[in-house]
PDB file of C-alpha atoms in Angstrom:
ATOM      1  CA  MET A   9    -105.292  13.232  28.522  1.00  0.00           C
ATOM      2  CA  SER A  10    -101.891  12.805  26.896  1.00  0.00           C
ATOM      3  CA  LYS A  11    -100.196  14.823  29.669  1.00  0.00           C
ATOM      4  CA  ASN A  12     -99.948  11.692  31.807  1.00  0.00           C
ATOM      5  CA  LEU A  13     -98.999   9.300  29.016  1.00  0.00           C
ATOM      6  CA  LYS A  14     -95.505   8.347  27.876  1.00  0.00           C
ATOM      7  CA  THR A  15     -94.454   8.702  24.240  1.00  0.00           C
ATOM      8  CA  PRO A  16     -92.049   6.497  22.220  1.00  0.00           C
ATOM      9  CA  LYS A  17     -88.309   6.976  22.672  1.00  0.00           C
ATOM     10  CA  LYS A  18     -86.229   8.035  19.683  1.00  0.00           C
ATOM     11  CA  GLY A  19     -84.572   5.032  18.021  1.00  0.00           C
ATOM     12  CA  ALA A  20     -86.809   2.520  19.827  1.00  0.00           C
ATOM     13  CA  GLY A  21     -86.793   0.025  16.944  1.00  0.00           C
ATOM     14  CA  GLU A  22     -82.992   0.075  16.669  1.00  0.00           C
ATOM     15  CA  THR A  23     -82.582  -0.503  20.401  1.00  0.00           C
ATOM     16  CA  LEU A  24     -84.988  -3.440  20.269  1.00  0.00           C
ATOM     17  CA  ARG A  25     -82.994  -4.972  17.398  1.00  0.00           C
ATOM     18  CA  GLU A  26     -79.821  -4.720  19.485  1.00  0.00           C
ATOM     19  CA  LEU A  27     -81.549  -6.292  22.488  1.00  0.00           C
ATOM     20  CA  TYR A  28     -82.799  -9.134  20.293  1.00  0.00           C
ATOM     21  CA  GLU A  29     -79.271  -9.923  19.076  1.00  0.00           C
ATOM     22  CA  LYS A  30     -77.806  -9.606  22.567  1.00  0.00           C
ATOM     23  CA  LYS A  31     -80.345 -12.065  24.006  1.00  0.00           C
ATOM     24  CA  ARG A  32     -79.839 -14.451  21.128  1.00  0.00           C
ATOM     25  CA  ARG A  33     -76.092 -14.573  21.771  1.00  0.00           C
ATOM     26  CA  GLN A  34     -76.781 -15.453  25.409  1.00  0.00           C
ATOM     27  CA  SER A  35     -78.542 -18.729  24.482  1.00  0.00           C
ATOM     28  CA  LYS A  36     -76.518 -21.672  25.700  1.00  0.00           C
ATOM     29  CA  ALA A  37     -77.470 -25.319  25.982  1.00  0.00           C
ATOM     30  CA  SER A  38     -76.958 -26.938  29.374  1.00  0.00           C
ATOM     31  CA  ASP A  39     -74.557 -29.868  29.465  1.00  0.00           C
ATOM     32  CA  SER A  40     -77.389 -32.209  30.377  1.00  0.00           C
ATOM     33  CA  LEU A  41     -79.440 -31.189  27.312  1.00  0.00           C
ATOM     34  CA  VAL A  42     -76.525 -31.748  24.926  1.00  0.00           C
ATOM     35  CA  GLU A  43     -75.622 -34.968  26.691  1.00  0.00           C
ATOM     36  CA  GLY A  44     -79.242 -36.127  26.421  1.00  0.00           C
ATOM     37  CA  LEU A  45     -79.429 -35.368  22.713  1.00  0.00           C
ATOM     38  CA  VAL A  46     -76.085 -37.094  22.079  1.00  0.00           C
ATOM     39  CA  LYS A  47     -76.675 -40.148  24.201  1.00  0.00           C
ATOM     40  CA  SER A  48     -80.343 -40.744  23.453  1.00  0.00           C
ATOM     41  CA  GLU A  49     -79.414 -42.627  20.254  1.00  0.00           C
ATOM     42  CA  VAL A  50     -76.976 -44.825  22.166  1.00  0.00           C
ATOM     43  CA  ASN A  51     -79.691 -45.467  24.755  1.00  0.00           C
ATOM     44  CA  GLU A  52     -82.231 -46.290  22.040  1.00  0.00           C
ATOM     45  CA  LYS A  53     -79.825 -48.785  20.456  1.00  0.00           C
ATOM     46  CA  GLN A  54     -79.069 -50.339  23.836  1.00  0.00           C
ATOM     47  CA  GLN A  55     -82.784 -50.627  24.589  1.00  0.00           C
ATOM     48  CA  LYS A  56     -83.434 -52.263  21.191  1.00  0.00           C
ATOM     49  CA  ARG A  57     -80.545 -54.707  21.721  1.00  0.00           C
ATOM     50  CA  SER A  58     -81.857 -55.548  25.206  1.00  0.00           C
ATOM     51  CA  ALA A  59     -85.370 -56.087  23.817  1.00  0.00           C
ATOM     52  CA  ILE A  60     -84.084 -58.406  21.073  1.00  0.00           C
ATOM     53  CA  LYS A  61     -81.956 -60.331  23.572  1.00  0.00           C
ATOM     54  CA  HIS A  62     -84.948 -60.624  25.877  1.00  0.00           C
ATOM     55  CA  ASP A  63     -87.134 -61.936  23.030  1.00  0.00           C
ATOM     56  CA  MET A  64     -84.492 -64.489  22.051  1.00  0.00           C
ATOM     57  CA  GLU A  65     -84.222 -65.735  25.609  1.00  0.00           C
ATOM     58  CA  LEU A  66     -87.947 -66.283  25.671  1.00  0.00           C
TER      59      LEU A  66
ATOM     60  CA  MET B  10    -110.676  13.400   6.683  1.00  0.00           C
ATOM     61  CA  THR B  11    -112.833  12.409   9.629  1.00  0.00           C
ATOM     62  CA  SER B  12    -112.362   8.657   9.713  1.00  0.00           C
ATOM     63  CA  GLY B  13    -111.271   5.655   7.663  1.00  0.00           C
ATOM     64  CA  VAL B  14    -108.300   3.444   6.832  1.00  0.00           C
ATOM     65  CA  PHE B  15    -105.043   5.260   6.067  1.00  0.00           C
ATOM     66  CA  ARG B  16    -101.357   4.483   5.592  1.00  0.00           C
ATOM     67  CA  PHE B  17     -98.564   4.961   8.150  1.00  0.00           C
ATOM     68  CA  SER B  18     -97.068   7.788   6.123  1.00  0.00           C
ATOM     69  CA  ASP B  19    -100.414   9.646   6.204  1.00  0.00           C
ATOM     70  CA  ILE B  20     -99.995  10.229   9.936  1.00  0.00           C
ATOM     71  CA  LEU B  21     -97.917  13.364   9.339  1.00  0.00           C
ATOM     72  CA  LYS B  22    -100.708  14.946   7.268  1.00  0.00           C
ATOM     73  CA  LEU B  23    -103.506  13.669   9.503  1.00  0.00           C
ATOM     74  CA  ARG B  24    -101.855  14.923  12.695  1.00  0.00           C
ATOM     75  CA  SER B  25    -101.816  18.501  11.418  1.00  0.00           C
ATOM     76  CA  THR B  26    -105.589  18.519  10.916  1.00  0.00           C
ATOM     77  CA  ASN B  27    -106.666  16.344  13.862  1.00  0.00           C
ATOM     78  CA  GLN B  28    -105.849  17.766  17.277  1.00  0.00           C
ATOM     79  CA  ASP B  29    -107.528  14.695  18.734  1.00  0.00           C
ATOM     80  CA  PHE B  30    -104.467  12.624  17.791  1.00  0.00           C
ATOM     81  CA  ALA B  31    -102.683  13.983  20.871  1.00  0.00           C
ATOM     82  CA  LYS B  32    -104.948  11.696  22.935  1.00  0.00           C
ATOM     83  CA  GLY B  33    -102.975   8.717  21.675  1.00  0.00           C
ATOM     84  CA  CYS B  34    -103.291   5.554  19.649  1.00  0.00           C
ATOM     85  CA  ILE B  35    -103.931   1.895  20.332  1.00  0.00           C
ATOM     86  CA  VAL B  36    -101.109  -0.187  18.872  1.00  0.00           C
ATOM     87  CA  ASP B  37    -102.142  -3.756  18.171  1.00  0.00           C
ATOM     88  CA  THR B  38    -100.159  -6.974  18.581  1.00  0.00           C
ATOM     89  CA  SER B  39     -98.997  -7.186  14.971  1.00  0.00           C
ATOM     90  CA  ILE B  40     -97.180  -3.837  15.225  1.00  0.00           C
ATOM     91  CA  LEU B  41     -95.685  -4.422  18.681  1.00  0.00           C
ATOM     92  CA  PHE B  42     -94.500  -7.836  17.604  1.00  0.00           C
ATOM     93  CA  ALA B  43     -93.064  -6.411  14.367  1.00  0.00           C
ATOM     94  CA  VAL B  44     -91.000  -3.728  16.134  1.00  0.00           C
ATOM     95  CA  SER B  45     -89.686  -6.236  18.689  1.00  0.00           C
ATOM     96  CA  PHE B  46     -88.742  -8.979  16.229  1.00  0.00           C
ATOM     97  CA  PRO B  47     -86.146  -8.003  13.570  1.00  0.00           C
ATOM     98  CA  ASN B  48     -87.070 -10.851  11.223  1.00  0.00           C
ATOM     99  CA  ASP B  49     -90.714  -9.852  10.978  1.00  0.00           C
ATOM    100  CA  ALA B  50     -91.879  -8.687   7.546  1.00  0.00           C
ATOM    101  CA  HIS B  51     -93.103  -5.382   9.054  1.00  0.00           C
ATOM    102  CA  ASN B  52     -90.073  -4.657  11.269  1.00  0.00           C
ATOM    103  CA  THR B  53     -88.732  -1.775   9.174  1.00  0.00           C
ATOM    104  CA  VAL B  54     -92.092  -0.032   8.786  1.00  0.00           C
ATOM    105  CA  ALA B  55     -92.952  -0.533  12.460  1.00  0.00           C
ATOM    106  CA  THR B  56     -89.598   0.976  13.420  1.00  0.00           C
ATOM    107  CA  GLN B  57     -90.338   3.979  11.184  1.00  0.00           C
ATOM    108  CA  LEU B  58     -93.832   4.289  12.618  1.00  0.00           C
ATOM    109  CA  PHE B  59     -92.551   4.674  16.191  1.00  0.00           C
ATOM    110  CA  GLU B  60     -90.178   7.389  14.946  1.00  0.00           C
ATOM    111  CA  TYR B  61     -93.239   9.243  13.608  1.00  0.00           C
ATOM    112  CA  LEU B  62     -95.038   8.797  16.918  1.00  0.00           C
ATOM    113  CA  HIS B  63     -91.966  10.075  18.763  1.00  0.00           C
ATOM    114  CA  GLU B  64     -91.675  13.154  16.545  1.00  0.00           C
ATOM    115  CA  LEU B  65     -95.392  13.898  16.678  1.00  0.00           C
ATOM    116  CA  ASP B  66     -95.535  13.321  20.431  1.00  0.00           C
ATOM    117  CA  ILE B  67     -98.374  10.794  20.105  1.00  0.00           C
ATOM    118  CA  PRO B  68     -98.624   8.320  23.006  1.00  0.00           C
ATOM    119  CA  SER B  69     -99.373   4.682  22.327  1.00  0.00           C
ATOM    120  CA  VAL B  70    -101.437   2.411  24.541  1.00  0.00           C
ATOM    121  CA  THR B  71    -101.955  -1.293  24.982  1.00  0.00           C
ATOM    122  CA  ASN B  72    -103.904  -3.674  27.191  1.00  0.00           C
ATOM    123  CA  VAL B  73    -103.868  -7.162  28.652  1.00  0.00           C
ATOM    124  CA  ASN B  74    -105.295  -8.851  25.544  1.00  0.00           C
ATOM    125  CA  ILE B  75    -102.562  -7.418  23.341  1.00  0.00           C
ATOM    126  CA  ARG B  76     -99.920  -8.458  25.869  1.00  0.00           C
ATOM    127  CA  ALA B  77    -101.217 -12.060  25.967  1.00  0.00           C
ATOM    128  CA  GLU B  78    -101.210 -12.337  22.167  1.00  0.00           C
ATOM    129  CA  PHE B  79     -97.754 -10.705  21.997  1.00  0.00           C
ATOM    130  CA  ILE B  80     -96.265 -13.304  24.368  1.00  0.00           C
ATOM    131  CA  GLN B  81     -97.922 -16.117  22.410  1.00  0.00           C
ATOM    132  CA  ASN B  82     -96.496 -14.769  19.116  1.00  0.00           C
ATOM    133  CA  GLN B  83     -93.044 -14.496  20.665  1.00  0.00           C
ATOM    134  CA  PHE B  84     -93.200 -18.093  21.848  1.00  0.00           C
ATOM    135  CA  GLN B  85     -94.229 -19.286  18.377  1.00  0.00           C
ATOM    136  CA  VAL B  86     -91.165 -17.691  16.763  1.00  0.00           C
ATOM    137  CA  LEU B  87     -88.681 -18.309  19.570  1.00  0.00           C
ATOM    138  CA  VAL B  88     -89.139 -22.088  19.491  1.00  0.00           C
ATOM    139  CA  PRO B  89     -87.975 -22.459  15.853  1.00  0.00           C
ATOM    140  CA  GLU B  90     -85.303 -19.775  16.440  1.00  0.00           C
ATOM    141  CA  GLY B  91     -84.051 -21.593  19.540  1.00  0.00           C
ATOM    142  CA  LEU B  92     -83.919 -24.868  17.617  1.00  0.00           C
ATOM    143  CA  CYS B  93     -81.831 -23.080  14.953  1.00  0.00           C
ATOM    144  CA  ASP B  94     -79.411 -21.884  17.619  1.00  0.00           C
ATOM    145  CA  LEU B  95     -79.238 -25.392  19.062  1.00  0.00           C
ATOM    146  CA  TYR B  96     -78.422 -26.738  15.595  1.00  0.00           C
ATOM    147  CA  SER B  97     -75.867 -24.096  14.603  1.00  0.00           C
ATOM    148  CA  ARG B  98     -73.949 -24.322  17.879  1.00  0.00           C
ATOM    149  CA  TYR B  99     -74.227 -27.976  18.817  1.00  0.00           C
ATOM    150  CA  GLY B 100     -75.391 -29.767  15.652  1.00  0.00           C
ATOM    151  CA  LYS B 101     -72.108 -31.604  15.116  1.00  0.00           C
ATOM    152  CA  LEU B 102     -72.190 -32.996  18.646  1.00  0.00           C
ATOM    153  CA  LEU B 103     -75.719 -34.381  18.443  1.00  0.00           C
ATOM    154  CA  ASN B 104     -76.855 -37.759  17.235  1.00  0.00           C
ATOM    155  CA  ASP B 105     -77.902 -38.243  13.607  1.00  0.00           C
ATOM    156  CA  VAL B 106     -81.664 -38.360  14.150  1.00  0.00           C
ATOM    157  CA  VAL B 107     -81.705 -35.146  16.232  1.00  0.00           C
ATOM    158  CA  CYS B 108     -79.240 -33.412  13.916  1.00  0.00           C
ATOM    159  CA  LYS B 109     -81.250 -34.244  10.786  1.00  0.00           C
ATOM    160  CA  LYS B 110     -84.486 -32.915  12.281  1.00  0.00           C
ATOM    161  CA  LEU B 111     -82.798 -29.744  13.540  1.00  0.00           C
ATOM    162  CA  LYS B 112     -81.168 -29.218  10.147  1.00  0.00           C
ATOM    163  CA  SER B 113     -84.553 -29.397   8.409  1.00  0.00           C
ATOM    164  CA  ASN B 114     -85.964 -26.762  10.805  1.00  0.00           C
ATOM    165  CA  TYR B 115     -82.876 -24.587  10.252  1.00  0.00           C
ATOM    166  CA  ALA B 116     -83.401 -24.695   6.471  1.00  0.00           C
ATOM    167  CA  THR B 117     -87.071 -23.697   6.805  1.00  0.00           C
ATOM    168  CA  VAL B 118     -86.325 -20.780   9.170  1.00  0.00           C
ATOM    169  CA  THR B 119     -83.422 -19.573   7.009  1.00  0.00           C
ATOM    170  CA  ASP B 120     -85.599 -19.731   3.912  1.00  0.00           C
ATOM    171  CA  ALA B 121     -88.299 -17.635   5.647  1.00  0.00           C
ATOM    172  CA  ARG B 122     -85.705 -15.074   6.795  1.00  0.00           C
ATOM    173  CA  ASN B 123     -84.253 -14.816   3.284  1.00  0.00           C
ATOM    174  CA  ASN B 124     -87.742 -14.131   1.974  1.00  0.00           C
ATOM    175  CA  GLY B 125     -88.324 -11.394   4.562  1.00  0.00           C
ATOM    176  CA  HIS B 126     -90.741 -13.300   6.790  1.00  0.00           C
ATOM    177  CA  SER B 127     -90.804 -14.528  10.345  1.00  0.00           C
ATOM    178  CA  TYR B 128     -91.441 -18.238  10.769  1.00  0.00           C
ATOM    179  CA  LYS B 129     -94.002 -19.094  13.447  1.00  0.00           C
ATOM    180  CA  PHE B 130     -94.641 -22.593  14.677  1.00  0.00           C
ATOM    181  CA  THR B 131     -98.266 -23.712  14.794  1.00  0.00           C
ATOM    182  CA  ASN B 132     -99.502 -25.385  17.974  1.00  0.00           C
ATOM    183  CA  SER B 133     -99.254 -28.787  16.302  1.00  0.00           C
ATOM    184  CA  LYS B 134     -95.641 -28.104  15.286  1.00  0.00           C
ATOM    185  CA  ILE B 135     -94.832 -27.127  18.868  1.00  0.00           C
ATOM    186  CA  SER B 136     -96.428 -30.372  20.077  1.00  0.00           C
ATOM    187  CA  GLU B 137     -94.394 -32.340  17.553  1.00  0.00           C
ATOM    188  CA  TRP B 138     -91.102 -30.896  18.864  1.00  0.00           C
ATOM    189  CA  ARG B 139     -92.221 -31.211  22.479  1.00  0.00           C
ATOM    190  CA  ASP B 140     -92.881 -34.914  21.965  1.00  0.00           C
ATOM    191  CA  PHE B 141     -89.705 -35.410  19.953  1.00  0.00           C
ATOM    192  CA  LEU B 142     -87.408 -33.814  22.539  1.00  0.00           C
ATOM    193  CA  ARG B 143     -89.160 -35.638  25.378  1.00  0.00           C
ATOM    194  CA  SER B 144     -88.509 -38.921  23.578  1.00  0.00           C
ATOM    195  CA  LYS B 145     -84.800 -38.077  23.825  1.00  0.00           C
ATOM    196  CA  SER B 146     -84.844 -37.274  27.535  1.00  0.00           C
ATOM    197  CA  ILE B 147     -82.397 -39.200  29.704  1.00  0.00           C
ATOM    198  CA  SER B 148     -81.543 -39.481  33.400  1.00  0.00           C
ATOM    199  CA  GLY B 149     -84.956 -38.240  34.459  1.00  0.00           C
ATOM    200  CA  LYS B 150     -84.412 -34.839  32.804  1.00  0.00           C
ATOM    201  CA  ASP B 151     -87.163 -33.488  30.553  1.00  0.00           C
ATOM    202  CA  ALA B 152     -85.357 -32.389  27.365  1.00  0.00           C
ATOM    203  CA  TRP B 153     -88.268 -30.139  26.291  1.00  0.00           C
ATOM    204  CA  PHE B 154     -88.179 -28.238  29.602  1.00  0.00           C
ATOM    205  CA  GLU B 155     -84.407 -27.982  29.363  1.00  0.00           C
ATOM    206  CA  PHE B 156     -84.548 -26.679  25.798  1.00  0.00           C
ATOM    207  CA  CYS B 157     -87.120 -24.037  26.823  1.00  0.00           C
ATOM    208  CA  GLN B 158     -85.094 -22.962  29.844  1.00  0.00           C
ATOM    209  CA  ASP B 159     -81.856 -22.739  27.814  1.00  0.00           C
ATOM    210  CA  PHE B 160     -83.169 -21.133  24.610  1.00  0.00           C
ATOM    211  CA  ILE B 161     -86.554 -19.487  25.256  1.00  0.00           C
ATOM    212  CA  SER B 162     -86.834 -18.385  28.873  1.00  0.00           C
ATOM    213  CA  HIS B 163     -84.239 -15.585  28.982  1.00  0.00           C
ATOM    214  CA  ARG B 164     -85.559 -14.169  25.711  1.00  0.00           C
ATOM    215  CA  ILE B 165     -89.271 -14.231  26.417  1.00  0.00           C
ATOM    216  CA  GLU B 166     -89.265 -13.140  30.058  1.00  0.00           C
ATOM    217  CA  THR B 167     -88.111  -9.596  29.360  1.00  0.00           C
ATOM    218  CA  VAL B 168     -89.250  -8.914  25.793  1.00  0.00           C
ATOM    219  CA  TRP B 169     -92.600  -7.397  26.783  1.00  0.00           C
ATOM    220  CA  ASP B 170     -91.122  -5.003  29.358  1.00  0.00           C
ATOM    221  CA  GLU B 171     -88.294  -4.019  27.018  1.00  0.00           C
ATOM    222  CA  THR B 172     -90.735  -3.324  24.187  1.00  0.00           C
ATOM    223  CA  CYS B 173     -93.024  -1.299  26.475  1.00  0.00           C
ATOM    224  CA  ASP B 174     -90.069   0.665  27.770  1.00  0.00           C
ATOM    225  CA  GLU B 175     -88.594   1.487  24.364  1.00  0.00           C
ATOM    226  CA  VAL B 176     -91.773   2.379  22.551  1.00  0.00           C
ATOM    227  CA  GLY B 177     -93.159   4.180  25.608  1.00  0.00           C
ATOM    228  CA  LEU B 178     -96.243   2.011  25.817  1.00  0.00           C
ATOM    229  CA  ASN B 179     -98.926   2.962  28.293  1.00  0.00           C
ATOM    230  CA  PHE B 180    -100.822   0.102  29.845  1.00  0.00           C
ATOM    231  CA  LEU B 181    -104.558   0.550  29.689  1.00  0.00           C
ATOM    232  CA  SER B 182    -106.201  -1.096  32.661  1.00  0.00           C
ATOM    233  CA  LEU B 183    -109.934  -1.594  32.387  1.00  0.00           C
ATOM    234  CA  ARG B 184    -110.298  -1.766  36.151  1.00  0.00           C
ATOM    235  CA  GLY B 185    -108.279   1.248  37.233  1.00  0.00           C
ATOM    236  CA  SER B 186    -109.611   4.529  38.564  1.00  0.00           C
ATOM    237  CA  ASP B 187    -108.673   6.292  35.336  1.00  0.00           C
ATOM    238  CA  THR B 188    -110.784   3.974  33.139  1.00  0.00           C
ATOM    239  CA  LYS B 189    -113.406   6.665  32.573  1.00  0.00           C
ATOM    240  CA  GLU B 190    -110.756   8.914  31.156  1.00  0.00           C
ATOM    241  CA  TRP B 191    -110.008   6.378  28.412  1.00  0.00           C
ATOM    242  CA  MET B 192    -113.222   4.490  27.879  1.00  0.00           C
ATOM    243  CA  LYS B 193    -116.617   5.606  26.595  1.00  0.00           C
ATOM    244  CA  GLY B 194    -118.321   2.781  28.399  1.00  0.00           C
ATOM    245  CA  PRO B 195    -117.804  -0.704  29.776  1.00  0.00           C
ATOM    246  CA  ILE B 196    -116.299  -3.409  27.571  1.00  0.00           C
ATOM    247  CA  GLU B 197    -118.892  -6.082  26.963  1.00  0.00           C
ATOM    248  CA  TRP B 198    -118.040  -9.673  26.046  1.00  0.00           C
ATOM    249  CA  LYS B 199    -121.146  -9.926  23.890  1.00  0.00           C
ATOM    250  CA  ASP B 200    -119.880  -7.089  21.676  1.00  0.00           C
ATOM    251  CA  ALA B 201    -116.610  -8.942  21.106  1.00  0.00           C
ATOM    252  CA  SER B 202    -118.545 -12.147  20.373  1.00  0.00           C
ATOM    253  CA  LEU B 203    -120.664 -10.271  17.851  1.00  0.00           C
ATOM    254  CA  LEU B 204    -117.511  -9.060  16.079  1.00  0.00           C
ATOM    255  CA  VAL B 205    -116.270 -12.646  15.889  1.00  0.00           C
ATOM    256  CA  GLY B 206    -119.628 -13.722  14.479  1.00  0.00           C
ATOM    257  CA  ASN B 207    -120.108 -10.890  11.998  1.00  0.00           C
ATOM    258  CA  TYR B 208    -116.583 -10.575  10.668  1.00  0.00           C
ATOM    259  CA  GLY B 209    -115.097 -14.029  11.184  1.00  0.00           C
ATOM    260  CA  ILE B 210    -112.098 -12.675  13.099  1.00  0.00           C
ATOM    261  CA  GLY B 211    -110.312 -14.327  16.016  1.00  0.00           C
ATOM    262  CA  SER B 212    -111.231 -13.522  19.603  1.00  0.00           C
ATOM    263  CA  PHE B 213    -107.941 -11.663  20.260  1.00  0.00           C
ATOM    264  CA  ASP B 214    -108.627  -9.441  17.231  1.00  0.00           C
ATOM    265  CA  ALA B 215    -112.248  -8.936  18.248  1.00  0.00           C
ATOM    266  CA  MET B 216    -111.210  -7.777  21.725  1.00  0.00           C
ATOM    267  CA  ILE B 217    -108.794  -5.253  20.210  1.00  0.00           C
ATOM    268  CA  VAL B 218    -111.467  -3.899  17.829  1.00  0.00           C
ATOM    269  CA  ASN B 219    -113.996  -3.762  20.682  1.00  0.00           C
ATOM    270  CA  LEU B 220    -111.541  -1.874  22.880  1.00  0.00           C
ATOM    271  CA  PHE B 221    -110.868   0.621  20.088  1.00  0.00           C
ATOM    272  CA  LEU B 222    -114.561   1.212  19.378  1.00  0.00           C
ATOM    273  CA  ASN B 223    -115.324   1.780  23.062  1.00  0.00           C
ATOM    274  CA  SER B 224    -112.332   3.989  23.805  1.00  0.00           C
ATOM    275  CA  HIS B 225    -111.693   7.703  23.357  1.00  0.00           C
ATOM    276  CA  PHE B 226    -108.531   6.964  21.378  1.00  0.00           C
ATOM    277  CA  PRO B 227    -108.947   8.104  17.771  1.00  0.00           C
ATOM    278  CA  ILE B 228    -106.287   5.855  16.173  1.00  0.00           C
ATOM    279  CA  LEU B 229    -105.697   2.124  15.903  1.00  0.00           C
ATOM    280  CA  ILE B 230    -102.420   1.057  14.318  1.00  0.00           C
ATOM    281  CA  THR B 231    -102.338  -2.461  12.892  1.00  0.00           C
ATOM    282  CA  ALA B 232    -100.715  -4.714  10.308  1.00  0.00           C
ATOM    283  CA  ASP B 233    -103.573  -7.183  10.600  1.00  0.00           C
ATOM    284  CA  ARG B 234    -105.637  -7.185   7.404  1.00  0.00           C
ATOM    285  CA  GLU B 235    -108.729  -8.680   9.012  1.00  0.00           C
ATOM    286  CA  ILE B 236    -108.823  -6.042  11.759  1.00  0.00           C
ATOM    287  CA  ALA B 237    -108.447  -3.320   9.107  1.00  0.00           C
ATOM    288  CA  ARG B 238    -111.134  -4.878   6.882  1.00  0.00           C
ATOM    289  CA  ALA B 239    -113.601  -5.218   9.755  1.00  0.00           C
ATOM    290  CA  LEU B 240    -113.048  -1.614  10.804  1.00  0.00           C
ATOM    291  CA  ARG B 241    -113.287  -0.373   7.228  1.00  0.00           C
ATOM    292  CA  HIS B 242    -116.690  -2.039   7.058  1.00  0.00           C
ATOM    293  CA  LEU B 243    -117.794  -0.756  10.453  1.00  0.00           C
ATOM    294  CA  ASN B 244    -116.493   2.749   9.567  1.00  0.00           C
ATOM    295  CA  PRO B 245    -116.872   4.258  13.062  1.00  0.00           C
ATOM    296  CA  SER B 246    -117.078   8.041  13.154  1.00  0.00           C
ATOM    297  CA  GLY B 247    -113.950   9.893  14.262  1.00  0.00           C
ATOM    298  CA  LYS B 248    -111.819   6.751  14.200  1.00  0.00           C
ATOM    299  CA  PHE B 249    -108.688   6.281  12.101  1.00  0.00           C
ATOM    300  CA  VAL B 250    -107.029   2.986  11.254  1.00  0.00           C
ATOM    301  CA  LEU B 251    -103.406   3.124  10.133  1.00  0.00           C
ATOM    302  CA  ILE B 252    -101.831   0.244   8.198  1.00  0.00           C
ATOM    303  CA  PRO B 253     -98.388  -0.200   6.554  1.00  0.00           C
ATOM    304  CA  ASP B 254     -97.979   1.708   3.287  1.00  0.00           C
ATOM    305  CA  LYS B 255     -97.423  -1.378   1.154  1.00  0.00           C
ATOM    306  CA  MET B 256    -100.055  -3.635   2.705  1.00  0.00           C
ATOM    307  CA  ASN B 257    -102.870  -4.680   0.357  1.00  0.00           C
ATOM    308  CA  LEU B 258    -106.400  -4.725   1.685  1.00  0.00           C
TER     309      LEU B 258
END
């Protein structure tokens, strides 16, 4: 049965560790994600100010 | 030694007296995940295990259930890891609320790593972050989708194939023409349900145990205590369960 089956490569665990680190280094946030997470607070404050202004006008 | 629960290091001794071992072993999700994820508590022993299998020329097999659970486990660790990367690279740029929440996650993940564990998000924790990031979305962009595409996608899409390739995994199809070669009989859902009912294990675990019991493979390798306990109780003839040397049962 085993004639047709593959067996583990030597140093498989080490290679997988290297691949893990390589992939991790490739992570990069898109400009729009960073921009969103920076500006969302500004937007929230603007929305709150607008809501307060709106309430006062009423 | 004709059956039972043994330790990884016993495989050298067992192989010399069991010619059947050449047929191969079923490697469960806990072990495949451990060898693929360096921060897992069992990474070192799983790495050593595959060296044994290489030296002893013992093939390892897997199936669709194990693959599904493997991908799910990867997702549960890659979300907190990705959030750590987002914090360590961009934390200073982000607004205070986002930065504070990311910093808290970073501290938890770092603490787990320092204690030799992987940190997995629960489904509710994933939902919490999904909702939080979506609440920060601007200009019609979904910040959760963007985070996943930037920090998860490139890591999760290839990890299964890379793991299979490195550890020489053989995919066991239950519908292929060679099924008879591997299986004693058909896999029945009711048998898996019975395992869930009798042993209180999850359905993924029950399907792995059911596959093992109905296959011709003499070995199951696992770091899952409940799978090992259920099989110790079932004590099937001619079947060997291998667990990490230092794992308590």
